[in-house]
Coordinates of C-alpha atoms in Angstrom, one line a residue:
X1467 CA 37.4 1.1 -2.4
X1468 CA 37.7 3.8 0.3
X1469 CA 40.9 5.4 1.1
X1470 CA 41.9 7.2 4.3
X1471 CA 42.1 11.0 4.1
X1472 CA 45.4 11.9 5.8
X1473 CA 44.6 15.6 5.7
X1474 CA 41.5 14.9 7.8
X1475 CA 43.7 13.7 10.7
X1476 CA 45.6 16.9 10.6
X1477 CA 42.4 18.9 10.4
X1478 CA 41.1 17.0 13.4
X1479 CA 44.2 18.0 15.4
X1480 CA 43.7 21.6 14.5
X1481 CA 40.1 21.5 15.6
X1482 CA 41.1 19.9 19.0
X1483 CA 43.7 22.6 19.6
X1484 CA 41.2 25.3 18.7
X1485 CA 38.7 23.8 21.2
X1486 CA 41.2 23.9 24.0
X1487 CA 41.8 20.2 24.2
X1488 CA 45.1 19.3 25.7
X1489 CA 47.4 17.8 23.1
X1490 CA 50.5 15.9 24.1
X1491 CA 53.7 15.6 22.2
X1492 CA 57.5 15.3 22.6
X1493 CA 59.2 18.3 24.2
X1494 CA 63.0 18.7 24.4
X1495 CA 62.6 20.2 27.9
X1496 CA 60.7 17.2 29.2
X1497 CA 62.7 15.0 31.6
X1498 CA 63.5 11.5 30.4
X1499 CA 61.5 12.1 27.2
X1500 CA 58.2 12.1 29.0
X1501 CA 55.5 14.2 27.3
X1502 CA 54.3 17.4 28.9
X1503 CA 51.0 19.4 28.3
X1504 CA 51.1 22.0 25.7
X1505 CA 50.0 25.5 26.7
X1506 CA 46.3 26.1 26.6
X1507 CA 45.2 27.5 23.2
X1508 CA 43.3 30.7 22.7
X1509 CA 39.5 30.3 22.6
X1510 CA 37.9 29.6 19.2
X1511 CA 36.1 32.4 17.4
X1512 CA 32.3 32.0 17.4
X1513 CA 31.0 30.0 14.5
X1514 CA 28.8 31.5 11.8
X1515 CA 25.1 30.6 12.1
X1516 CA 24.0 28.9 8.8
X1517 CA 21.0 30.3 7.1
X1518 CA 19.4 27.9 4.7
X1519 CA 16.4 28.1 2.3
X1520 CA 12.8 27.6 3.2
X1521 CA 11.8 25.4 0.3
X1522 CA 11.8 21.6 0.4
X1523 CA 15.1 20.0 -1.0
X1524 CA 15.3 19.6 -4.7
X1525 CA 17.0 16.7 -6.4
X1526 CA 16.8 14.2 -9.3
X1527 CA 15.3 11.8 -8.4
X1528 CA 13.0 13.7 -6.1
X1529 CA 13.1 12.9 -2.4
X1530 CA 10.1 10.7 -1.3
X1531 CA 9.4 12.2 2.1
X1532 CA 10.1 15.7 3.5
X1533 CA 9.0 16.9 7.0
X1534 CA 9.7 20.6 7.5
X1535 CA 10.5 22.1 10.9
X1536 CA 10.9 25.5 12.4
X1537 CA 14.4 26.9 12.2
X1538 CA 17.0 28.7 10.1
X1539 CA 18.1 25.6 8.1
X1540 CA 21.6 24.8 6.9
X1541 CA 24.0 26.1 4.4
X1542 CA 27.8 26.0 3.8
X1543 CA 29.6 28.5 6.0
X1544 CA 33.3 29.4 6.3
X1545 CA 33.3 26.9 9.3
X1546 CA 31.7 24.0 7.5
X1547 CA 33.5 20.6 7.7
X1548 CA 32.5 17.1 6.6
X1549 CA 32.7 15.0 9.7
X1550 CA 32.8 11.2 9.6
X1551 CA 34.5 8.2 11.1
X1552 CA 37.2 7.4 8.6
X1553 CA 37.6 3.7 9.1
X1554 CA 37.3 2.6 5.5
X1555 CA 33.5 2.7 5.3
X1556 CA 32.7 6.3 4.6
X1557 CA 36.1 7.6 3.4
X1558 CA 35.0 7.8 -0.3
X1559 CA 31.7 9.5 0.6
X1560 CA 33.4 12.0 2.9
X1561 CA 36.2 12.9 0.6
X1562 CA 33.9 13.3 -2.5
X1563 CA 31.4 15.5 -0.6
X1564 CA 34.2 17.6 0.9
X1565 CA 35.6 18.2 -2.6
X1566 CA 32.2 19.1 -4.0
X1567 CA 31.4 21.5 -1.1
X1568 CA 35.1 22.8 -1.1
X1569 CA 35.4 22.2 2.7
X1570 CA 37.8 20.1 4.8
X1571 CA 37.2 16.5 6.0
X1572 CA 37.5 15.8 9.7
X1573 CA 37.8 12.5 11.5
X1574 CA 35.2 12.0 14.2
X1575 CA 31.5 11.6 15.2
X1576 CA 30.8 15.0 16.8
X1577 CA 29.6 17.9 14.6
X1578 CA 29.7 21.6 15.3
X1579 CA 27.6 24.4 14.0
X1580 CA 27.7 24.5 10.2
X1581 CA 29.1 21.0 9.8
X1582 CA 27.9 18.0 7.8
X1583 CA 27.9 14.7 9.8
X1584 CA 27.9 11.4 7.9
X1585 CA 26.9 8.4 9.9
X1586 CA 26.5 4.7 9.4
X1587 CA 24.2 3.1 12.0
X1588 CA 24.2 -0.7 11.3
X1589 CA 21.5 -1.1 14.0
X1590 CA 19.2 1.3 12.2
X1591 CA 15.9 0.0 10.8
X1592 CA 16.8 1.8 7.5
X1593 CA 17.0 -0.4 4.4
X1594 CA 20.4 -0.7 2.7
X1595 CA 19.9 2.1 0.2
X1596 CA 17.6 4.2 2.5
X1597 CA 18.8 7.4 4.3
X1598 CA 17.7 10.2 6.4
X1599 CA 19.0 13.8 5.8
X1600 CA 18.3 16.0 8.8
X1601 CA 18.8 19.8 9.0
X1602 CA 18.6 20.7 12.7
X1603 CA 20.0 23.6 14.8
X1604 CA 22.6 24.4 12.1
X1605 CA 24.0 20.9 11.6
X1606 CA 23.3 18.7 8.6
X1607 CA 23.3 14.9 9.4
X1608 CA 23.0 12.1 6.8
X1609 CA 22.4 8.7 8.3
X1610 CA 22.2 5.2 6.7
X1611 CA 22.4 1.7 7.8
X1612 CA 25.0 1.1 5.1
X1613 CA 27.4 3.4 3.2
X1614 CA 25.2 3.2 0.0
X1615 CA 22.4 5.0 1.8
X1616 CA 24.8 7.7 3.1
X1617 CA 26.1 8.1 -0.5
X1618 CA 22.6 8.7 -1.9
X1619 CA 22.0 11.3 0.9
X1620 CA 25.1 13.2 -0.2
X1621 CA 23.8 13.3 -3.8
X1622 CA 20.6 14.9 -2.5
X1623 CA 22.6 17.3 -0.4
X1624 CA 24.9 18.4 -3.2
X1625 CA 22.0 19.0 -5.6
X1626 CA 20.0 20.9 -3.0
X1627 CA 23.0 23.2 -2.3
X1628 CA 23.4 23.7 -6.0
X1629 CA 19.8 24.5 -6.6
X1630 CA 18.7 26.2 -3.4
X1631 CA 21.9 27.2 -1.6
X1632 CA 21.4 24.7 1.3
X1633 CA 18.7 22.7 3.1
X1634 CA 15.7 24.0 5.0
X1635 CA 15.1 22.9 8.6
X1636 CA 13.5 19.5 8.6
X1637 CA 14.1 15.9 7.6
X1638 CA 14.3 13.9 4.4
X1639 CA 13.5 10.2 4.6
X1640 CA 14.3 8.7 1.2
X1641 CA 14.4 5.1 -0.2
X1642 CA 14.3 3.7 -3.8
X1643 CA 11.2 1.8 -4.9
X1644 CA 13.2 -0.7 -6.9
X1645 CA 16.5 -2.4 -5.9
X1646 CA 17.9 -2.6 -9.5
X1647 CA 18.2 0.7 -11.3
X1648 CA 20.5 0.6 -14.3
X1649 CA 22.0 1.5 -17.6
X1650 CA 23.0 -1.0 -20.3
X1651 CA 25.7 -0.1 -22.9
X1652 CA 26.4 -2.1 -26.0
X1653 CA 30.2 -1.7 -26.4
X1654 CA 30.4 -4.7 -28.7
X1655 CA 29.0 -3.1 -31.8
X1656 CA 30.6 0.3 -31.1
X1657 CA 33.7 1.0 -29.2
X1658 CA 33.3 3.5 -26.3
X1659 CA 36.4 5.0 -24.7
X1660 CA 37.0 4.3 -21.0
X1661 CA 36.7 8.0 -20.3
X1662 CA 33.3 8.2 -21.9
X1663 CA 32.1 5.2 -19.7
X1664 CA 33.5 6.9 -16.6
X1665 CA 31.6 10.1 -17.4
X1666 CA 28.4 8.1 -17.6
X1667 CA 29.2 6.4 -14.3
X1668 CA 29.5 9.8 -12.6
X1669 CA 26.3 10.9 -14.1
X1670 CA 24.6 7.6 -13.0
X1671 CA 26.0 8.0 -9.4
X1672 CA 24.4 11.5 -9.2
X1673 CA 21.1 10.0 -10.4
X1674 CA 21.3 7.2 -7.9
X1675 CA 21.6 4.4 -10.4
X1676 CA 23.2 1.3 -9.1
X1677 CA 23.9 -1.0 -12.1
X1678 CA 25.9 -0.8 -15.4
X1679 CA 25.4 -3.7 -17.8
X1680 CA 28.2 -4.0 -20.3
X1681 CA 27.3 -6.0 -23.4
X1682 CA 30.9 -6.5 -24.7
X1683 CA 30.6 -9.5 -27.1
X1684 CA 28.5 -9.6 -30.3
X1685 CA 28.7 -10.3 -34.0
X1686 CA 30.6 -7.0 -34.7
X1687 CA 33.1 -7.1 -31.9
X1688 CA 34.6 -8.5 -28.7
X1689 CA 35.7 -5.4 -26.9
X1690 CA 37.7 -6.4 -23.7
X1691 CA 41.2 -7.7 -23.7
X1692 CA 41.6 -11.4 -23.1
X1693 CA 44.9 -13.1 -22.2
X1694 CA 43.5 -16.6 -22.5
X1695 CA 41.6 -16.0 -25.8
X1696 CA 43.4 -13.1 -27.5
X1697 CA 42.3 -14.3 -30.9
X1698 CA 38.7 -13.2 -30.3
X1699 CA 39.5 -9.6 -29.3
X1700 CA 38.7 -6.8 -31.7
X1701 CA 41.3 -4.2 -32.6
X1702 CA 39.4 -1.5 -30.8
X1703 CA 38.8 -2.6 -27.3
X1704 CA 39.2 -1.8 -23.6
X1705 CA 42.3 -3.1 -21.8
X1706 CA 41.8 -5.0 -18.6
X1707 CA 43.5 -2.1 -16.8
X1708 CA 40.9 0.3 -18.2
X1709 CA 38.2 -2.0 -17.1
X1710 CA 39.7 -2.2 -13.6
X1711 CA 39.7 1.6 -13.5
X1712 CA 36.0 1.6 -14.6
X1713 CA 35.2 -1.0 -11.9
X1714 CA 37.0 1.0 -9.2
X1715 CA 35.1 4.2 -10.0
X1716 CA 31.8 2.2 -10.2
X1717 CA 32.5 0.7 -6.8
X1718 CA 33.1 4.1 -5.2
X1719 CA 29.7 5.2 -6.7
X1720 CA 27.9 2.1 -5.4
X1721 CA 27.4 0.9 -9.0
X1722 CA 27.6 -2.8 -9.8
X1723 CA 29.0 -3.7 -13.2
X1724 CA 27.2 -6.6 -14.9
X1725 CA 29.2 -8.3 -17.7
X1726 CA 27.4 -10.0 -20.6
X1727 CA 28.8 -12.5 -23.1
X1728 CA 25.7 -13.3 -25.2
X1729 CA 25.2 -16.9 -26.4
X1730 CA 24.3 -19.1 -28.2
X1731 CA 23.5 -16.3 -30.7
X1732 CA 25.4 -13.0 -31.2
X1733 CA 28.8 -14.7 -31.2
X1734 CA 30.0 -13.6 -34.6
X1735 CA 33.2 -12.0 -33.3
X1736 CA 34.2 -15.1 -31.3
X1737 CA 33.3 -17.4 -34.2
X1738 CA 35.6 -15.5 -36.6
X1739 CA 38.4 -17.1 -34.6
X1740 CA 36.6 -20.5 -34.3
X1741 CA 34.9 -21.1 -37.7
X1742 CA 34.6 -24.8 -37.0
X1743 CA 32.1 -24.0 -34.3
X1744 CA 29.7 -22.0 -36.5
X1745 CA 26.2 -23.4 -36.9
X1746 CA 25.6 -24.6 -40.5
X1747 CA 22.2 -25.2 -42.0
X1748 CA 21.4 -28.3 -44.1
X1749 CA 22.9 -26.6 -47.1
X1750 CA 26.1 -26.0 -45.3
X1751 CA 25.5 -22.2 -45.0
X1752 CA 26.6 -20.6 -41.7
X1753 CA 23.9 -18.9 -39.6
X1754 CA 25.1 -15.4 -38.6
X1755 CA 26.3 -15.2 -35.0
X1756 CA 25.1 -18.7 -34.1
X1757 CA 27.3 -21.3 -32.5
X1758 CA 26.7 -25.1 -33.0
X1759 CA 25.2 -26.0 -29.6
X1760 CA 25.5 -29.7 -30.3
X1761 CA 29.3 -29.5 -30.1
X1762 CA 30.8 -30.0 -26.6
X1763 CA 33.7 -27.7 -27.5
X1764 CA 31.3 -24.9 -28.0
X1765 CA 30.2 -24.9 -24.4
X1766 CA 33.8 -25.3 -23.2
X1767 CA 34.8 -22.2 -25.2
X1768 CA 32.0 -20.0 -23.7
X1769 CA 32.6 -21.4 -20.2
X1770 CA 36.3 -20.7 -20.6
X1771 CA 35.6 -17.0 -21.5
X1772 CA 33.2 -16.8 -18.6
X1773 CA 35.7 -18.1 -16.1
X1774 CA 38.4 -15.7 -17.3
X1775 CA 36.2 -12.6 -17.1
X1776 CA 34.6 -13.6 -13.8
X1777 CA 38.1 -13.0 -12.4
X1778 CA 37.9 -9.4 -13.8
X1779 CA 34.3 -8.6 -12.8
X1780 CA 33.7 -9.1 -9.1
X1781 CA 30.0 -8.4 -9.0
X1782 CA 27.2 -10.8 -8.0
X1783 CA 25.6 -11.0 -11.4
X1784 CA 26.4 -12.6 -14.8
X1785 CA 24.3 -11.9 -17.9
X1786 CA 24.2 -15.0 -20.2
X1787 CA 22.3 -13.4 -23.0
X1788 CA 20.3 -16.3 -24.6
X1789 CA 18.3 -14.2 -27.1
X1790 CA 17.8 -14.5 -30.9
X1791 CA 19.4 -17.9 -31.5
X1792 CA 19.3 -18.1 -35.3
X1793 CA 18.3 -21.8 -35.6
X1794 CA 15.0 -21.0 -33.9
X1795 CA 14.0 -18.4 -36.5
X1796 CA 13.6 -21.1 -39.2
X1797 CA 10.1 -22.3 -39.9
X1798 CA 11.2 -25.9 -39.2
X1799 CA 14.4 -26.0 -37.1
X1800 CA 14.5 -29.8 -37.1
X1801 CA 14.4 -30.0 -40.8
X1802 CA 16.8 -27.1 -41.4
X1803 CA 19.4 -28.3 -38.9
X1804 CA 19.5 -32.1 -39.0
X1805 CA 22.6 -32.2 -36.9
X1806 CA 21.0 -30.3 -34.0
X1807 CA 17.8 -32.3 -34.4
X1808 CA 19.8 -35.6 -34.1
X1809 CA 21.6 -34.3 -31.0
X1810 CA 18.3 -33.3 -29.4
X1811 CA 16.7 -36.7 -30.0
X1812 CA 19.8 -38.5 -28.6
X1813 CA 19.6 -36.4 -25.5
X1814 CA 15.9 -36.0 -24.9
X1815 CA 14.3 -38.9 -26.8
X1816 CA 12.3 -39.1 -30.0
X1817 CA 10.3 -35.9 -29.2
X1818 CA 13.4 -33.8 -28.5
X1819 CA 13.7 -30.6 -30.4
X1820 CA 16.3 -27.9 -31.3
X1821 CA 14.5 -25.7 -28.8
X1822 CA 15.2 -28.2 -26.0
X1823 CA 18.9 -28.1 -27.0
X1824 CA 18.9 -24.3 -26.7
X1825 CA 17.2 -24.5 -23.3
X1826 CA 19.8 -27.0 -22.1
X1827 CA 22.6 -24.8 -23.5
X1828 CA 21.5 -21.9 -21.4
X1829 CA 20.9 -24.1 -18.3
X1830 CA 24.5 -25.3 -18.6
X1831 CA 25.9 -21.8 -18.9
X1832 CA 23.8 -20.8 -15.9
X1833 CA 25.4 -23.7 -14.0
X1834 CA 28.8 -22.3 -14.8
X1835 CA 27.8 -18.9 -13.6
X1836 CA 26.5 -20.3 -10.3
X1837 CA 29.7 -22.3 -9.9
X1838 CA 31.5 -19.0 -10.0
X1839 CA 29.1 -17.6 -7.4
X1840 CA 27.2 -15.4 -9.8
X1841 CA 23.5 -15.1 -10.2
X1842 CA 22.5 -15.6 -13.8
X1843 CA 20.5 -13.1 -15.7
X1844 CA 19.0 -13.9 -19.2
X1845 CA 17.0 -12.2 -21.9
X1846 CA 13.3 -13.2 -21.9
X1847 CA 13.5 -14.6 -25.4
X1848 CA 16.0 -17.1 -24.2
X1849 CA 13.3 -18.6 -22.0
X1850 CA 11.5 -21.2 -24.1
X1851 CA 8.1 -22.5 -23.1
X1852 CA 7.1 -26.2 -23.3
X1853 CA 9.4 -28.9 -24.5
X1854 CA 11.3 -31.7 -22.8
X1855 CA 13.4 -29.5 -20.6
X1856 CA 12.5 -26.2 -18.8
X1857 CA 14.7 -23.2 -18.0
X1858 CA 16.1 -23.5 -14.5
X1859 CA 14.5 -21.5 -11.8
X1860 CA 17.5 -19.7 -10.2
X1861 CA 17.9 -16.8 -12.6
X1862 CA 16.5 -13.3 -13.2
X1863 CA 15.0 -12.3 -16.5
X1864 CA 15.6 -9.1 -18.3
X1865 CA 12.3 -8.5 -20.2
X1866 CA 12.7 -6.5 -23.3
X1867 CA 10.3 -7.7 -26.0
X1868 CA 7.0 -9.3 -26.8
X1869 CA 7.9 -9.6 -30.5
X1870 CA 10.0 -12.8 -30.4
X1871 CA 9.0 -16.2 -31.9
X1872 CA 6.5 -17.7 -29.5
X1873 CA 6.2 -14.4 -27.8
X1874 CA 4.9 -14.7 -24.2
X1875 CA 3.5 -11.8 -22.2
X1876 CA 5.4 -10.8 -19.0
X1877 CA 2.6 -12.2 -16.8
X1878 CA 3.7 -15.8 -17.8
X1879 CA 7.2 -15.2 -16.4
X1880 CA 5.9 -13.6 -13.3
X1881 CA 3.3 -16.3 -12.7
X1882 CA 6.0 -18.9 -13.3
X1883 CA 8.0 -17.5 -10.4
X1884 CA 10.7 -15.6 -12.2
X1885 CA 11.7 -12.1 -11.2
X1886 CA 12.0 -9.6 -14.0
X1887 CA 14.1 -6.5 -14.8
X1888 CA 12.2 -4.1 -17.0
X1889 CA 14.1 -3.3 -20.2
X1890 CA 11.0 -2.4 -22.3
X1891 CA 12.0 -1.9 -26.0
X1892 CA 9.0 0.4 -26.3
X1893 CA 10.4 3.0 -23.8
X1894 CA 13.9 2.1 -22.8
X1895 CA 15.7 1.1 -26.0
X1896 CA 18.0 3.7 -27.6
X1897 CA 19.0 1.9 -30.9
X1898 CA 21.5 3.7 -33.1
X1899 CA 20.1 4.4 -36.5
X1900 CA 16.6 3.5 -35.5
X1901 CA 16.4 0.3 -37.5
X1902 CA 13.4 -2.1 -37.8
X1903 CA 10.9 0.3 -36.4
X1904 CA 12.8 1.5 -33.3
X1905 CA 12.5 5.2 -32.5
X1906 CA 14.8 7.1 -30.2
X1907 CA 13.0 7.2 -26.8
X1908 CA 12.3 10.5 -25.2
X1909 CA 12.6 11.4 -21.6
X1910 CA 9.1 12.9 -21.7
X1911 CA 7.4 9.6 -22.6
X1912 CA 9.3 7.8 -19.9
X1913 CA 8.5 10.5 -17.4
X1914 CA 4.8 10.8 -18.2
X1915 CA 3.9 7.2 -19.2
X1916 CA 6.3 4.6 -18.1
X1917 CA 6.7 2.8 -14.7
X1918 CA 8.5 -0.5 -13.9
X1919 CA 5.1 -2.3 -14.2
X1920 CA 4.9 -1.3 -17.9
X1921 CA 6.8 -4.2 -19.4
X1922 CA 5.2 -4.7 -22.7
X1923 CA 3.3 -2.1 -24.8
X1924 CA 2.1 0.8 -22.7
X1925 CA -0.1 -0.9 -20.1
X1926 CA 1.1 -2.1 -16.7
X1927 CA 0.8 -5.6 -15.5
X1928 CA -1.8 -6.6 -12.8
X1929 CA -0.8 -4.8 -9.6
X1930 CA -0.7 -8.2 -7.8
X1931 CA 2.3 -9.1 -10.0
X1932 CA 3.9 -5.7 -10.3
X1933 CA 5.5 -5.0 -7.0
X1934 CA 9.3 -4.6 -6.3
X1935 CA 9.4 -8.2 -5.1
X1936 CA 8.5 -9.4 -8.6
X1937 CA 9.7 -6.6 -10.9
X1938 CA 13.1 -5.8 -9.5
X1939 CA 13.7 -2.6 -11.4
X1940 CA 14.8 -1.6 -14.9
X1941 CA 17.6 -0.5 -17.2
X1942 CA 17.8 2.1 -19.9
X1943 CA 19.7 0.5 -22.8
X1944 CA 21.9 1.8 -25.6
X1945 CA 22.2 -0.6 -28.6
X1946 CA 24.6 0.2 -31.4
X1947 CA 23.0 -1.7 -34.3
X1948 CA 24.0 1.0 -36.8
X1949 CA 27.1 2.0 -35.0
X1950 CA 28.2 4.9 -37.2
X1951 CA 24.9 6.8 -37.1
X1952 CA 25.9 8.7 -34.0
X1953 CA 29.1 9.7 -32.4
X1954 CA 29.8 9.0 -28.8
X1955 CA 29.1 12.6 -28.0
X1956 CA 25.8 12.5 -29.8
X1957 CA 24.9 9.3 -27.8
X1958 CA 25.7 11.1 -24.5
X1959 CA 23.5 14.1 -25.5
X1960 CA 20.7 11.9 -26.7
X1961 CA 20.4 9.7 -23.6
X1962 CA 20.8 12.5 -21.0
X1963 CA 17.2 13.4 -20.4
X1964 CA 16.0 9.8 -20.8
X1965 CA 18.4 8.7 -18.1
X1966 CA 17.1 11.4 -15.8
X1967 CA 13.5 10.4 -16.4
X1968 CA 14.4 6.7 -15.9
X1969 CA 16.1 7.5 -12.7
X1970 CA 13.0 9.4 -11.4
X1971 CA 10.6 6.5 -12.2
X1972 CA 12.8 3.8 -10.8
X1973 CA 13.3 5.7 -7.5
X1974 CA 9.6 6.6 -7.3
X1975 CA 7.1 5.3 -9.9
X1976 CA 4.3 7.6 -8.7
X1977 CA 3.2 10.5 -10.8
X1978 CA 5.9 13.2 -10.4
X1979 CA 5.1 16.5 -8.7
X1980 CA 7.0 18.5 -11.3
X1981 CA 5.8 18.9 -14.9
X1982 CA 8.1 17.7 -17.6
X1983 CA 9.1 21.3 -18.4
X1984 CA 9.9 22.0 -14.7
X1985 CA 11.8 18.7 -14.5
X1986 CA 14.0 19.4 -17.6
X1987 CA 14.7 22.9 -16.4
X1988 CA 15.9 21.5 -13.1
X1989 CA 18.0 18.9 -14.8
X1990 CA 19.6 21.7 -17.0
X1991 CA 20.3 23.9 -14.0
X1992 CA 21.9 21.1 -12.0
X1993 CA 24.1 20.0 -15.0
X1994 CA 25.2 23.6 -15.7
X1995 CA 25.7 24.5 -12.0
X1996 CA 23.2 27.4 -12.3
X1997 CA 21.1 28.3 -9.2
X1998 CA 17.6 29.5 -9.4

C-alpha cells in the first residue's frame, strides 16, 4: 500500500534548519561523544504569497458544495510543499500529489505559506469518502476522516490547478452520492494487456471511481493464470504477477477489484477442459457454456476455482454471475433436460423444477463466497422468482436487463429487500460490434438522461425506492461479444467520455451545471493538460 518517502525526512530536516530550530548531531569536538548544538542558521527568506483564481474549483466530477471567501486564494509557488504525517496512511497520497505538482514532500502536520496540508481526522464527522478542501490565508488544506476522502480531495486540487492555476479562497465540501462507482471490463472474450488496464485504473482514480469488476471467465476464454487448474487457462491471459501489479495500483487509487467467474452459464472455456461436465439436452447435444448443475463435481470445480482466486483478490466482494443459464431458455426445461428434472424432483419433491436447481446452485456458490468472507454479487437474471427455493437474502444484485425470460422490473428486487447496482444495458453497456440491438452508448445520453434511479428503460424508479441505501451505485460495462470489432485503443477512445459522464452522475445525480459541450471541453482540456 503506502510507502514511506525517505526524501521527505531529509526535506523536513532542511526546513527545520531554515527555521532556526536547533538540530543536534555527532561532533568530533564533543567530549565523550555527547552531542552539541549546531550554530544557529541564517533566517529564512520570506515566502512568496500565493495568488489564486477567483472562480470556483473545476473538476470532473464537479464538486458538490463551494463556499467562497475573501482572500487571495492559493496557487503553487516556489516554496510550496506537500505536508503530511507519513505514518503509512497518507504516504501514497502525499507522494502522488507532490509528483503531480512537482514539489517536495515534508513529514509533519504544520503548514507554511504556500503549502498543501493533507490531514486524516478519524474523529471527524465526515463520511469515509467525504473531504473538505480549504484555501485560507495562503495555505491549502485537505481533510478527510479516512485516506480515501483525502485522495479524492487531491484529485479535485490537481484538476483545479490544471484548469484554473490554483484554488480560490474558500472551502469545498464534497461527498459522493453513491458508495459503489465502477467500471466493468470483459477480459474473458478479449484479452486486454495489463498496461491497458492500469491506464484505465489511473483514469478511474482521477474520476473518483472506486470499483473495477473483472469478468475473466466466459465461453471464449479464461484469462488469468491458474496453478491449480492450468488446463482451463487460455493462451492469452494475465499472469498472477500482472494481476498483483494491477491490484497494487488499484489499492493505491482506492479502487476495489471485484473478480467474476460466471456460472452456471458462460463456462465454455472451463468446460473445454472438463467435457464430461457439459450440460446435454435429451438428444445428447451440449448446451453452449452450460454446466450440468445436477453433478456434484460441477459445484466442486467452480468452488475450487473460487477458493484459488480468492487468495489472489483480497477485496470484500465476489461476483458469482448467474445469468443466462442455457437450460432455462428452452420452452420446457423439464422435458428438454430429463436428468436435471429428475435431480430437481429428488431434491425438492414432485413439483421441483430445473429453475429450482439453478437457484440452489447459485445459493451454494454464494455460501462458498461467504465462507471466504466475500459478499456475493449476482446478475439480476440469476434471481428466479417463485419455485420451491428462493435466492438467499445476503447478496447484492447487479441489474442490467429487463429482457430476460420471466423478466421482472427492478421494483420487485427493491421491494424484496435486495440492494441493486445499476448496470443498465440501455445506457451503460458498451458491447463490441453492437450485436442483437445494442448501440454504443454516448456520454451525452448518460450525462443528460441517466441517473442511478434509471435502472430499466429511461424512467427512474419511485423515489421511495431509489435512494443510495437501495440503489448502491452503478458500473459502466465493456462487453466483448464480437471481440475483433475494435482494438483496445479504439475501446479506450470509445469509452472515454461515457466514463466521464458516468462518474459525474454517480457522484451527483442532479442536473449538471455545465452543458454537455462545456463538460466535454473541460474533459478535453484536463486530459490534454491545457489551461483555459
